[in-house]
Amino acid sequence: MNDKKVVWNGSEQPEALKVLSASGGMIVCPTKVGYIIMTSDKEGLERKFEAKKRNRNKPGVVLCGSIEQLKSLAQMTPEIEKFYQTHWDEDILLGCILPWKEEAINNLPSNGIKELMMDNRRTSCFVIKFGKPGEIIAKSLWEKHGKLSFASSANPSGQGNRGLVENIGSRIEEYTDLIICANDYVKSIQPNETEKTRYEQGVMISMVDKKGNIVPEQQKNRNITPCPVLIRKGLDVDKIIKILSNTFNSWDFRHGDYY
């Protein structure tokens, strides 16, 4: 262990909250599908983009530590709320691309953060149930410090970390303030998979049309367009497809569509 690395304590990690509650903090945190970079403000996002050399045209990833936080930030129809709630209750990792609520956008500082955390359609990917280490941090940041949590995979763009902290790459290790190590936790989520067969990402579903407008309610009607589109396979995709089919009569599968 170097001075940046700590072993996850199984609960709220005080070192992480100290870093992310301050300006420009950036950590590496374990999730259900590997390690991510977590930041909480514009300065931290700038550091993340620099560390990853990441393309800025993709929707930002917003980590929600509670359903209440999700509801306060994202536009949703009752059907989409129900869809999220089912995944929350069953502890299933889910990310959906949604528009921001206007009041949530208006509460953001006017320092350029909006351009870094959403795409040009003013949408982001709002993620729940991504793993206890980060969920606890995101919930505390929101409830105790009024700060958001943003994420990106902790590895050079286009490469995976295979759920091992050793694979986050030297550049990210150099840039980050703190690294929470929990290889055993990551492995426990997919215990029967190998480093080559395990999912390294969560399922992503677009709940907006090409212009970023939220899809209409279906109310059990058929042949509704635009409709939810599953644009990225990932952990528990079979479970999510079942819930998707039970919630929406019309939905589409286009892996990689947005990217």
JSON list of N, CA, C and O in Angstrom, two decimals, residues 166-223:
[
{"chain": "A", "resi": 166, "resn": "GLU", "atom": "N", "xyz": [-5.01, -2.98, -9.45]},
{"chain": "A", "resi": 166, "resn": "GLU", "atom": "CA", "xyz": [-3.69, -2.93, -10.08]},
{"chain": "A", "resi": 166, "resn": "GLU", "atom": "C", "xyz": [-3.75, -2.51, -11.54]},
{"chain": "A", "resi": 166, "resn": "GLU", "atom": "O", "xyz": [-2.74, -2.13, -12.13]},
{"chain": "A", "resi": 167, "resn": "ASN", "atom": "N", "xyz": [-4.96, -2.57, -12.14]},
{"chain": "A", "resi": 167, "resn": "ASN", "atom": "CA", "xyz": [-5.10, -2.29, -13.58]},
{"chain": "A", "resi": 167, "resn": "ASN", "atom": "C", "xyz": [-5.69, -0.92, -13.89]},
{"chain": "A", "resi": 167, "resn": "ASN", "atom": "O", "xyz": [-6.11, -0.67, -15.02]},
{"chain": "A", "resi": 168, "resn": "ILE", "atom": "N", "xyz": [-5.73, -0.02, -12.92]},
{"chain": "A", "resi": 168, "resn": "ILE", "atom": "CA", "xyz": [-6.31, 1.30, -13.21]},
{"chain": "A", "resi": 168, "resn": "ILE", "atom": "C", "xyz": [-5.37, 2.15, -14.06]},
{"chain": "A", "resi": 168, "resn": "ILE", "atom": "O", "xyz": [-5.81, 3.14, -14.67]},
{"chain": "A", "resi": 169, "resn": "GLY", "atom": "N", "xyz": [-4.12, 1.81, -14.11]},
{"chain": "A", "resi": 169, "resn": "GLY", "atom": "CA", "xyz": [-3.17, 2.55, -14.93]},
{"chain": "A", "resi": 169, "resn": "GLY", "atom": "C", "xyz": [-2.39, 3.58, -14.13]},
{"chain": "A", "resi": 169, "resn": "GLY", "atom": "O", "xyz": [-2.92, 4.20, -13.19]},
{"chain": "A", "resi": 170, "resn": "SER", "atom": "N", "xyz": [-1.16, 3.78, -14.52]},
{"chain": "A", "resi": 170, "resn": "SER", "atom": "CA", "xyz": [-0.28, 4.68, -13.78]},
{"chain": "A", "resi": 170, "resn": "SER", "atom": "C", "xyz": [-0.72, 6.14, -13.86]},
{"chain": "A", "resi": 170, "resn": "SER", "atom": "O", "xyz": [-0.54, 6.91, -12.91]},
{"chain": "A", "resi": 171, "resn": "ARG", "atom": "N", "xyz": [-1.32, 6.53, -14.98]},
{"chain": "A", "resi": 171, "resn": "ARG", "atom": "CA", "xyz": [-1.73, 7.93, -15.13]},
{"chain": "A", "resi": 171, "resn": "ARG", "atom": "C", "xyz": [-2.85, 8.26, -14.15]},
{"chain": "A", "resi": 171, "resn": "ARG", "atom": "O", "xyz": [-2.80, 9.30, -13.48]},
{"chain": "A", "resi": 172, "resn": "ILE", "atom": "N", "xyz": [-3.85, 7.39, -14.06]},
{"chain": "A", "resi": 172, "resn": "ILE", "atom": "CA", "xyz": [-4.94, 7.64, -13.12]},
{"chain": "A", "resi": 172, "resn": "ILE", "atom": "C", "xyz": [-4.44, 7.57, -11.68]},
{"chain": "A", "resi": 172, "resn": "ILE", "atom": "O", "xyz": [-4.81, 8.39, -10.84]},
{"chain": "A", "resi": 173, "resn": "GLU", "atom": "N", "xyz": [-3.57, 6.63, -11.40]},
{"chain": "A", "resi": 173, "resn": "GLU", "atom": "CA", "xyz": [-3.01, 6.53, -10.04]},
{"chain": "A", "resi": 173, "resn": "GLU", "atom": "C", "xyz": [-2.25, 7.80, -9.67]},
{"chain": "A", "resi": 173, "resn": "GLU", "atom": "O", "xyz": [-2.32, 8.27, -8.54]},
{"chain": "A", "resi": 174, "resn": "GLU", "atom": "N", "xyz": [-1.58, 8.37, -10.65]},
{"chain": "A", "resi": 174, "resn": "GLU", "atom": "CA", "xyz": [-0.83, 9.61, -10.39]},
{"chain": "A", "resi": 174, "resn": "GLU", "atom": "C", "xyz": [-1.77, 10.78, -10.13]},
{"chain": "A", "resi": 174, "resn": "GLU", "atom": "O", "xyz": [-1.52, 11.62, -9.25]},
{"chain": "A", "resi": 175, "resn": "TYR", "atom": "N", "xyz": [-2.87, 10.87, -10.88]},
{"chain": "A", "resi": 175, "resn": "TYR", "atom": "CA", "xyz": [-3.75, 12.03, -10.79]},
{"chain": "A", "resi": 175, "resn": "TYR", "atom": "C", "xyz": [-4.66, 12.01, -9.57]},
{"chain": "A", "resi": 175, "resn": "TYR", "atom": "O", "xyz": [-5.05, 13.06, -9.06]},
{"chain": "A", "resi": 176, "resn": "THR", "atom": "N", "xyz": [-5.05, 10.82, -9.10]},
{"chain": "A", "resi": 176, "resn": "THR", "atom": "CA", "xyz": [-6.07, 10.73, -8.06]},
{"chain": "A", "resi": 176, "resn": "THR", "atom": "C", "xyz": [-5.51, 11.03, -6.67]},
{"chain": "A", "resi": 176, "resn": "THR", "atom": "O", "xyz": [-4.31, 10.89, -6.42]},
{"chain": "A", "resi": 177, "resn": "ASP", "atom": "N", "xyz": [-6.41, 11.43, -5.75]},
{"chain": "A", "resi": 177, "resn": "ASP", "atom": "CA", "xyz": [-6.02, 11.74, -4.37]},
{"chain": "A", "resi": 177, "resn": "ASP", "atom": "C", "xyz": [-6.08, 10.52, -3.46]},
{"chain": "A", "resi": 177, "resn": "ASP", "atom": "O", "xyz": [-5.35, 10.45, -2.47]},
{"chain": "A", "resi": 178, "resn": "LEU", "atom": "N", "xyz": [-6.98, 9.59, -3.78]},
{"chain": "A", "resi": 178, "resn": "LEU", "atom": "CA", "xyz": [-7.21, 8.44, -2.90]},
{"chain": "A", "resi": 178, "resn": "LEU", "atom": "C", "xyz": [-7.69, 7.26, -3.73]},
{"chain": "A", "resi": 178, "resn": "LEU", "atom": "O", "xyz": [-8.47, 7.43, -4.68]},
{"chain": "A", "resi": 179, "resn": "ILE", "atom": "N", "xyz": [-7.24, 6.06, -3.37]},
{"chain": "A", "resi": 179, "resn": "ILE", "atom": "CA", "xyz": [-7.66, 4.84, -4.05]},
{"chain": "A", "resi": 179, "resn": "ILE", "atom": "C", "xyz": [-8.18, 3.87, -2.99]},
{"chain": "A", "resi": 179, "resn": "ILE", "atom": "O", "xyz": [-7.45, 3.48, -2.08]},
{"chain": "A", "resi": 180, "resn": "ILE", "atom": "N", "xyz": [-9.46, 3.51, -3.10]},
{"chain": "A", "resi": 180, "resn": "ILE", "atom": "CA", "xyz": [-10.06, 2.55, -2.19]},
{"chain": "A", "resi": 180, "resn": "ILE", "atom": "C", "xyz": [-9.93, 1.16, -2.82]},
{"chain": "A", "resi": 180, "resn": "ILE", "atom": "O", "xyz": [-10.45, 0.91, -3.90]},
{"chain": "A", "resi": 181, "resn": "CYS", "atom": "N", "xyz": [-9.26, 0.27, -2.15]},
{"chain": "A", "resi": 181, "resn": "CYS", "atom": "CA", "xyz": [-8.97, -1.06, -2.70]},
{"chain": "A", "resi": 181, "resn": "CYS", "atom": "C", "xyz": [-9.96, -2.09, -2.15]},
{"chain": "A", "resi": 181, "resn": "CYS", "atom": "O", "xyz": [-10.14, -2.19, -0.94]},
{"chain": "A", "resi": 182, "resn": "ALA", "atom": "N", "xyz": [-10.59, -2.84, -3.07]},
{"chain": "A", "resi": 182, "resn": "ALA", "atom": "CA", "xyz": [-11.53, -3.88, -2.64]},
{"chain": "A", "resi": 182, "resn": "ALA", "atom": "C", "xyz": [-11.73, -4.89, -3.77]},
{"chain": "A", "resi": 182, "resn": "ALA", "atom": "O", "xyz": [-12.84, -5.12, -4.23]},
{"chain": "A", "resi": 183, "resn": "ASN", "atom": "N", "xyz": [-10.64, -5.50, -4.21]},
{"chain": "A", "resi": 183, "resn": "ASN", "atom": "CA", "xyz": [-10.73, -6.49, -5.28]},
{"chain": "A", "resi": 183, "resn": "ASN", "atom": "C", "xyz": [-11.68, -7.64, -4.92]},
{"chain": "A", "resi": 183, "resn": "ASN", "atom": "O", "xyz": [-12.42, -8.14, -5.77]},
{"chain": "A", "resi": 184, "resn": "ASP", "atom": "N", "xyz": [-11.67, -8.05, -3.66]},
{"chain": "A", "resi": 184, "resn": "ASP", "atom": "CA", "xyz": [-12.54, -9.15, -3.23]},
{"chain": "A", "resi": 184, "resn": "ASP", "atom": "C", "xyz": [-14.01, -8.78, -3.33]},
{"chain": "A", "resi": 184, "resn": "ASP", "atom": "O", "xyz": [-14.85, -9.62, -3.68]},
{"chain": "A", "resi": 185, "resn": "TYR", "atom": "N", "xyz": [-14.33, -7.52, -3.03]},
{"chain": "A", "resi": 185, "resn": "TYR", "atom": "CA", "xyz": [-15.73, -7.07, -3.17]},
{"chain": "A", "resi": 185, "resn": "TYR", "atom": "C", "xyz": [-16.17, -7.15, -4.62]},
{"chain": "A", "resi": 185, "resn": "TYR", "atom": "O", "xyz": [-17.26, -7.66, -4.93]},
{"chain": "A", "resi": 186, "resn": "VAL", "atom": "N", "xyz": [-15.36, -6.64, -5.52]},
{"chain": "A", "resi": 186, "resn": "VAL", "atom": "CA", "xyz": [-15.71, -6.66, -6.95]},
{"chain": "A", "resi": 186, "resn": "VAL", "atom": "C", "xyz": [-15.91, -8.11, -7.41]},
{"chain": "A", "resi": 186, "resn": "VAL", "atom": "O", "xyz": [-16.88, -8.43, -8.10]},
{"chain": "A", "resi": 187, "resn": "LYS", "atom": "N", "xyz": [-15.01, -8.98, -7.04]},
{"chain": "A", "resi": 187, "resn": "LYS", "atom": "CA", "xyz": [-15.09, -10.38, -7.45]},
{"chain": "A", "resi": 187, "resn": "LYS", "atom": "C", "xyz": [-16.34, -11.05, -6.89]},
{"chain": "A", "resi": 187, "resn": "LYS", "atom": "O", "xyz": [-16.94, -11.92, -7.54]},
{"chain": "A", "resi": 188, "resn": "SER", "atom": "N", "xyz": [-16.77, -10.65, -5.70]},
{"chain": "A", "resi": 188, "resn": "SER", "atom": "CA", "xyz": [-17.92, -11.29, -5.06]},
{"chain": "A", "resi": 188, "resn": "SER", "atom": "C", "xyz": [-19.22, -11.07, -5.82]},
{"chain": "A", "resi": 188, "resn": "SER", "atom": "O", "xyz": [-20.18, -11.83, -5.65]},
{"chain": "A", "resi": 189, "resn": "ILE", "atom": "N", "xyz": [-19.28, -10.03, -6.65]},
{"chain": "A", "resi": 189, "resn": "ILE", "atom": "CA", "xyz": [-20.51, -9.73, -7.40]},
{"chain": "A", "resi": 189, "resn": "ILE", "atom": "C", "xyz": [-20.71, -10.72, -8.54]},
{"chain": "A", "resi": 189, "resn": "ILE", "atom": "O", "xyz": [-21.84, -11.09, -8.88]},
{"chain": "A", "resi": 190, "resn": "GLN", "atom": "N", "xyz": [-19.61, -11.15, -9.16]},
{"chain": "A", "resi": 190, "resn": "GLN", "atom": "CA", "xyz": [-19.66, -12.14, -10.24]},
{"chain": "A", "resi": 190, "resn": "GLN", "atom": "C", "xyz": [-18.68, -13.27, -9.91]},
{"chain": "A", "resi": 190, "resn": "GLN", "atom": "O", "xyz": [-17.68, -13.45, -10.61]},
{"chain": "A", "resi": 191, "resn": "PRO", "atom": "N", "xyz": [-18.96, -14.03, -8.84]},
{"chain": "A", "resi": 191, "resn": "PRO", "atom": "CA", "xyz": [-17.97, -14.98, -8.31]},
{"chain": "A", "resi": 191, "resn": "PRO", "atom": "C", "xyz": [-17.61, -16.12, -9.26]},
{"chain": "A", "resi": 191, "resn": "PRO", "atom": "O", "xyz": [-16.53, -16.69, -9.14]},
{"chain": "A", "resi": 192, "resn": "ASN", "atom": "N", "xyz": [-18.50, -16.45, -10.17]},
{"chain": "A", "resi": 192, "resn": "ASN", "atom": "CA", "xyz": [-18.26, -17.59, -11.06]},
{"chain": "A", "resi": 192, "resn": "ASN", "atom": "C", "xyz": [-17.69, -17.18, -12.41]},
{"chain": "A", "resi": 192, "resn": "ASN", "atom": "O", "xyz": [-17.52, -18.02, -13.30]},
{"chain": "A", "resi": 193, "resn": "GLU", "atom": "N", "xyz": [-17.39, -15.89, -12.57]},
{"chain": "A", "resi": 193, "resn": "GLU", "atom": "CA", "xyz": [-16.84, -15.40, -13.84]},
{"chain": "A", "resi": 193, "resn": "GLU", "atom": "C", "xyz": [-15.34, -15.19, -13.71]},
{"chain": "A", "resi": 193, "resn": "GLU", "atom": "O", "xyz": [-14.82, -14.95, -12.63]},
{"chain": "A", "resi": 194, "resn": "THR", "atom": "N", "xyz": [-14.67, -15.27, -14.85]},
{"chain": "A", "resi": 194, "resn": "THR", "atom": "CA", "xyz": [-13.24, -15.01, -14.89]},
{"chain": "A", "resi": 194, "resn": "THR", "atom": "C", "xyz": [-13.01, -13.55, -15.26]},
{"chain": "A", "resi": 194, "resn": "THR", "atom": "O", "xyz": [-13.95, -12.82, -15.62]},
{"chain": "A", "resi": 195, "resn": "GLU", "atom": "N", "xyz": [-11.75, -13.12, -15.20]},
{"chain": "A", "resi": 195, "resn": "GLU", "atom": "CA", "xyz": [-11.42, -11.75, -15.59]},
{"chain": "A", "resi": 195, "resn": "GLU", "atom": "C", "xyz": [-11.79, -11.49, -17.05]},
{"chain": "A", "resi": 195, "resn": "GLU", "atom": "O", "xyz": [-12.04, -10.35, -17.44]},
{"chain": "A", "resi": 196, "resn": "LYS", "atom": "N", "xyz": [-11.82, -12.55, -17.87]},
{"chain": "A", "resi": 196, "resn": "LYS", "atom": "CA", "xyz": [-12.14, -12.38, -19.29]},
{"chain": "A", "resi": 196, "resn": "LYS", "atom": "C", "xyz": [-13.65, -12.43, -19.57]},
{"chain": "A", "resi": 196, "resn": "LYS", "atom": "O", "xyz": [-14.11, -11.87, -20.56]},
{"chain": "A", "resi": 197, "resn": "THR", "atom": "N", "xyz": [-14.43, -13.12, -18.70]},
{"chain": "A", "resi": 197, "resn": "THR", "atom": "CA", "xyz": [-15.85, -13.29, -18.99]},
{"chain": "A", "resi": 197, "resn": "THR", "atom": "C", "xyz": [-16.75, -12.37, -18.17]},
{"chain": "A", "resi": 197, "resn": "THR", "atom": "O", "xyz": [-17.93, -12.24, -18.48]},
{"chain": "A", "resi": 198, "resn": "ARG", "atom": "N", "xyz": [-16.24, -11.75, -17.13]},
{"chain": "A", "resi": 198, "resn": "ARG", "atom": "CA", "xyz": [-17.07, -10.91, -16.28]},
{"chain": "A", "resi": 198, "resn": "ARG", "atom": "C", "xyz": [-17.50, -9.63, -17.00]},
{"chain": "A", "resi": 198, "resn": "ARG", "atom": "O", "xyz": [-16.78, -9.12, -17.87]},
{"chain": "A", "resi": 199, "resn": "TYR", "atom": "N", "xyz": [-18.68, -9.13, -16.65]},
{"chain": "A", "resi": 199, "resn": "TYR", "atom": "CA", "xyz": [-19.11, -7.82, -17.16]},
{"chain": "A", "resi": 199, "resn": "TYR", "atom": "C", "xyz": [-18.29, -6.73, -16.48]},
{"chain": "A", "resi": 199, "resn": "TYR", "atom": "O", "xyz": [-18.13, -6.74, -15.25]},
{"chain": "A", "resi": 200, "resn": "GLU", "atom": "N", "xyz": [-17.81, -5.78, -17.27]},
{"chain": "A", "resi": 200, "resn": "GLU", "atom": "CA", "xyz": [-17.04, -4.67, -16.72]},
{"chain": "A", "resi": 200, "resn": "GLU", "atom": "C", "xyz": [-17.83, -3.36, -16.75]},
{"chain": "A", "resi": 200, "resn": "GLU", "atom": "O", "xyz": [-17.27, -2.29, -16.52]},
{"chain": "A", "resi": 201, "resn": "GLN", "atom": "N", "xyz": [-19.12, -3.47, -17.03]},
{"chain": "A", "resi": 201, "resn": "GLN", "atom": "CA", "xyz": [-19.94, -2.27, -17.11]},
{"chain": "A", "resi": 201, "resn": "GLN", "atom": "C", "xyz": [-21.38, -2.62, -16.74]},
{"chain": "A", "resi": 201, "resn": "GLN", "atom": "O", "xyz": [-21.77, -3.78, -16.72]},
{"chain": "A", "resi": 202, "resn": "GLY", "atom": "N", "xyz": [-22.15, -1.58, -16.43]},
{"chain": "A", "resi": 202, "resn": "GLY", "atom": "CA", "xyz": [-23.56, -1.76, -16.16]},
{"chain": "A", "resi": 202, "resn": "GLY", "atom": "C", "xyz": [-24.38, -1.54, -17.40]},
{"chain": "A", "resi": 202, "resn": "GLY", "atom": "O", "xyz": [-23.92, -0.97, -18.39]},
{"chain": "A", "resi": 203, "resn": "VAL", "atom": "N", "xyz": [-25.63, -2.00, -17.36]},
{"chain": "A", "resi": 203, "resn": "VAL", "atom": "CA", "xyz": [-26.56, -1.76, -18.46]},
{"chain": "A", "resi": 203, "resn": "VAL", "atom": "C", "xyz": [-26.91, -0.28, -18.52]},
{"chain": "A", "resi": 203, "resn": "VAL", "atom": "O", "xyz": [-27.10, 0.37, -17.49]},
{"chain": "A", "resi": 204, "resn": "MET", "atom": "N", "xyz": [-26.99, 0.25, -19.73]},
{"chain": "A", "resi": 204, "resn": "MET", "atom": "CA", "xyz": [-27.39, 1.64, -19.94]},
{"chain": "A", "resi": 204, "resn": "MET", "atom": "C", "xyz": [-28.60, 1.67, -20.86]},
{"chain": "A", "resi": 204, "resn": "MET", "atom": "O", "xyz": [-28.60, 1.04, -21.92]},
{"chain": "A", "resi": 205, "resn": "ILE", "atom": "N", "xyz": [-29.62, 2.41, -20.46]},
{"chain": "A", "resi": 205, "resn": "ILE", "atom": "CA", "xyz": [-30.85, 2.52, -21.24]},
{"chain": "A", "resi": 205, "resn": "ILE", "atom": "C", "xyz": [-31.13, 3.99, -21.50]},
{"chain": "A", "resi": 205, "resn": "ILE", "atom": "O", "xyz": [-31.12, 4.81, -20.59]},
{"chain": "A", "resi": 206, "resn": "SER", "atom": "N", "xyz": [-31.38, 4.31, -22.76]},
{"chain": "A", "resi": 206, "resn": "SER", "atom": "CA", "xyz": [-31.74, 5.68, -23.11]},
{"chain": "A", "resi": 206, "resn": "SER", "atom": "C", "xyz": [-33.24, 5.87, -22.96]},
{"chain": "A", "resi": 206, "resn": "SER", "atom": "O", "xyz": [-34.04, 5.13, -23.56]},
{"chain": "A", "resi": 207, "resn": "MET", "atom": "N", "xyz": [-33.62, 6.86, -22.16]},
{"chain": "A", "resi": 207, "resn": "MET", "atom": "CA", "xyz": [-35.03, 7.19, -21.97]},
{"chain": "A", "resi": 207, "resn": "MET", "atom": "C", "xyz": [-35.37, 8.51, -22.65]},
{"chain": "A", "resi": 207, "resn": "MET", "atom": "O", "xyz": [-36.34, 9.17, -22.28]},
{"chain": "A", "resi": 208, "resn": "VAL", "atom": "N", "xyz": [-34.58, 8.86, -23.67]},
{"chain": "A", "resi": 208, "resn": "VAL", "atom": "CA", "xyz": [-34.82, 10.11, -24.39]},
{"chain": "A", "resi": 208, "resn": "VAL", "atom": "C", "xyz": [-34.77, 9.85, -25.90]},
{"chain": "A", "resi": 208, "resn": "VAL", "atom": "O", "xyz": [-34.21, 8.85, -26.35]},
{"chain": "A", "resi": 209, "resn": "ASP", "atom": "N", "xyz": [-35.33, 10.78, -26.67]},
{"chain": "A", "resi": 209, "resn": "ASP", "atom": "CA", "xyz": [-35.22, 10.70, -28.12]},
{"chain": "A", "resi": 209, "resn": "ASP", "atom": "C", "xyz": [-33.91, 11.35, -28.57]},
{"chain": "A", "resi": 209, "resn": "ASP", "atom": "O", "xyz": [-33.08, 11.74, -27.75]},
{"chain": "A", "resi": 210, "resn": "LYS", "atom": "N", "xyz": [-33.72, 11.46, -29.86]},
{"chain": "A", "resi": 210, "resn": "LYS", "atom": "CA", "xyz": [-32.46, 11.98, -30.39]},
{"chain": "A", "resi": 210, "resn": "LYS", "atom": "C", "xyz": [-32.20, 13.42, -29.97]},
{"chain": "A", "resi": 210, "resn": "LYS", "atom": "O", "xyz": [-31.05, 13.87, -29.95]},
{"chain": "A", "resi": 211, "resn": "LYS", "atom": "N", "xyz": [-33.26, 14.17, -29.63]},
{"chain": "A", "resi": 211, "resn": "LYS", "atom": "CA", "xyz": [-33.10, 15.56, -29.22]},
{"chain": "A", "resi": 211, "resn": "LYS", "atom": "C", "xyz": [-32.97, 15.70, -27.70]},
{"chain": "A", "resi": 211, "resn": "LYS", "atom": "O", "xyz": [-32.78, 16.81, -27.21]},
{"chain": "A", "resi": 212, "resn": "GLY", "atom": "N", "xyz": [-33.09, 14.60, -26.99]},
{"chain": "A", "resi": 212, "resn": "GLY", "atom": "CA", "xyz": [-32.97, 14.65, -25.54]},
{"chain": "A", "resi": 212, "resn": "GLY", "atom": "C", "xyz": [-34.29, 14.81, -24.82]},
{"chain": "A", "resi": 212, "resn": "GLY", "atom": "O", "xyz": [-34.31, 15.01, -23.59]},
{"chain": "A", "resi": 213, "resn": "ASN", "atom": "N", "xyz": [-35.42, 14.69, -25.53]},
{"chain": "A", "resi": 213, "resn": "ASN", "atom": "CA", "xyz": [-36.73, 14.77, -24.90]},
{"chain": "A", "resi": 213, "resn": "ASN", "atom": "C", "xyz": [-37.10, 13.41, -24.33]},
{"chain": "A", "resi": 213, "resn": "ASN", "atom": "O", "xyz": [-36.87, 12.38, -24.95]},
{"chain": "A", "resi": 214, "resn": "ILE", "atom": "N", "xyz": [-37.70, 13.41, -23.15]},
{"chain": "A", "resi": 214, "resn": "ILE", "atom": "CA", "xyz": [-38.03, 12.16, -22.49]},
{"chain": "A", "resi": 214, "resn": "ILE", "atom": "C", "xyz": [-39.08, 11.38, -23.28]},
{"chain": "A", "resi": 214, "resn": "ILE", "atom": "O", "xyz": [-39.96, 11.98, -23.92]},
{"chain": "A", "resi": 215, "resn": "VAL", "atom": "N", "xyz": [-38.96, 10.05, -23.28]},
{"chain": "A", "resi": 215, "resn": "VAL", "atom": "CA", "xyz": [-39.91, 9.22, -24.03]},
{"chain": "A", "resi": 215, "resn": "VAL", "atom": "C", "xyz": [-41.29, 9.33, -23.38]},
{"chain": "A", "resi": 215, "resn": "VAL", "atom": "O", "xyz": [-41.41, 9.52, -22.18]},
{"chain": "A", "resi": 216, "resn": "PRO", "atom": "N", "xyz": [-42.36, 9.22, -24.19]},
{"chain": "A", "resi": 216, "resn": "PRO", "atom": "CA", "xyz": [-43.72, 9.36, -23.64]},
{"chain": "A", "resi": 216, "resn": "PRO", "atom": "C", "xyz": [-44.12, 8.16, -22.80]},
{"chain": "A", "resi": 216, "resn": "PRO", "atom": "O", "xyz": [-43.59, 7.06, -22.95]},
{"chain": "A", "resi": 217, "resn": "GLU", "atom": "N", "xyz": [-45.07, 8.39, -21.91]},
{"chain": "A", "resi": 217, "resn": "GLU", "atom": "CA", "xyz": [-45.66, 7.27, -21.18]},
{"chain": "A", "resi": 217, "resn": "GLU", "atom": "C", "xyz": [-46.39, 6.36, -22.15]},
{"chain": "A", "resi": 217, "resn": "GLU", "atom": "O", "xyz": [-47.01, 6.81, -23.11]},
{"chain": "A", "resi": 218, "resn": "GLN", "atom": "N", "xyz": [-46.36, 5.07, -21.88]},
{"chain": "A", "resi": 218, "resn": "GLN", "atom": "CA", "xyz": [-47.02, 4.11, -22.77]},
{"chain": "A", "resi": 218, "resn": "GLN", "atom": "C", "xyz": [-48.38, 3.67, -22.26]},
{"chain": "A", "resi": 218, "resn": "GLN", "atom": "O", "xyz": [-49.26, 3.33, -23.06]},
{"chain": "A", "resi": 219, "resn": "GLN", "atom": "N", "xyz": [-48.55, 3.63, -20.94]},
{"chain": "A", "resi": 219, "resn": "GLN", "atom": "CA", "xyz": [-49.83, 3.27, -20.33]},
{"chain": "A", "resi": 219, "resn": "GLN", "atom": "C", "xyz": [-50.39, 1.97, -20.91]},
{"chain": "A", "resi": 219, "resn": "GLN", "atom": "O", "xyz": [-51.58, 1.87, -21.23]},
{"chain": "A", "resi": 220, "resn": "LYS", "atom": "N", "xyz": [-49.49, 1.00, -21.08]},
{"chain": "A", "resi": 220, "resn": "LYS", "atom": "CA", "xyz": [-49.84, -0.34, -21.56]},
{"chain": "A", "resi": 220, "resn": "LYS", "atom": "C", "xyz": [-50.23, -0.39, -23.03]},
{"chain": "A", "resi": 220, "resn": "LYS", "atom": "O", "xyz": [-50.61, -1.45, -23.55]},
{"chain": "A", "resi": 221, "resn": "ASN", "atom": "N", "xyz": [-50.15, 0.75, -23.73]},
{"chain": "A", "resi": 221, "resn": "ASN", "atom": "CA", "xyz": [-50.42, 0.74, -25.17]},
{"chain": "A", "resi": 221, "resn": "ASN", "atom": "C", "xyz": [-49.25, 0.14, -25.92]},
{"chain": "A", "resi": 221, "resn": "ASN", "atom": "O", "xyz": [-48.14, 0.03, -25.40]},
{"chain": "A", "resi": 222, "resn": "ARG", "atom": "N", "xyz": [-49.47, -0.23, -27.18]},
{"chain": "A", "resi": 222, "resn": "ARG", "atom": "CA", "xyz": [-48.44, -0.88, -27.98]},
{"chain": "A", "resi": 222, "resn": "ARG", "atom": "C", "xyz": [-47.94, 0.05, -29.08]},
{"chain": "A", "resi": 222, "resn": "ARG", "atom": "O", "xyz": [-48.57, 1.05, -29.41]},
{"chain": "A", "resi": 223, "resn": "ASN", "atom": "N", "xyz": [-46.80, -0.33, -29.64]},
{"chain": "A", "resi": 223, "resn": "ASN", "atom": "CA", "xyz": [-46.23, 0.38, -30.80]},
{"chain": "A", "resi": 223, "resn": "ASN", "atom": "C", "xyz": [-46.04, 1.87, -30.53]},
{"chain": "A", "resi": 223, "resn": "ASN", "atom": "O", "xyz": [-46.37, 2.71, -31.37]}
]
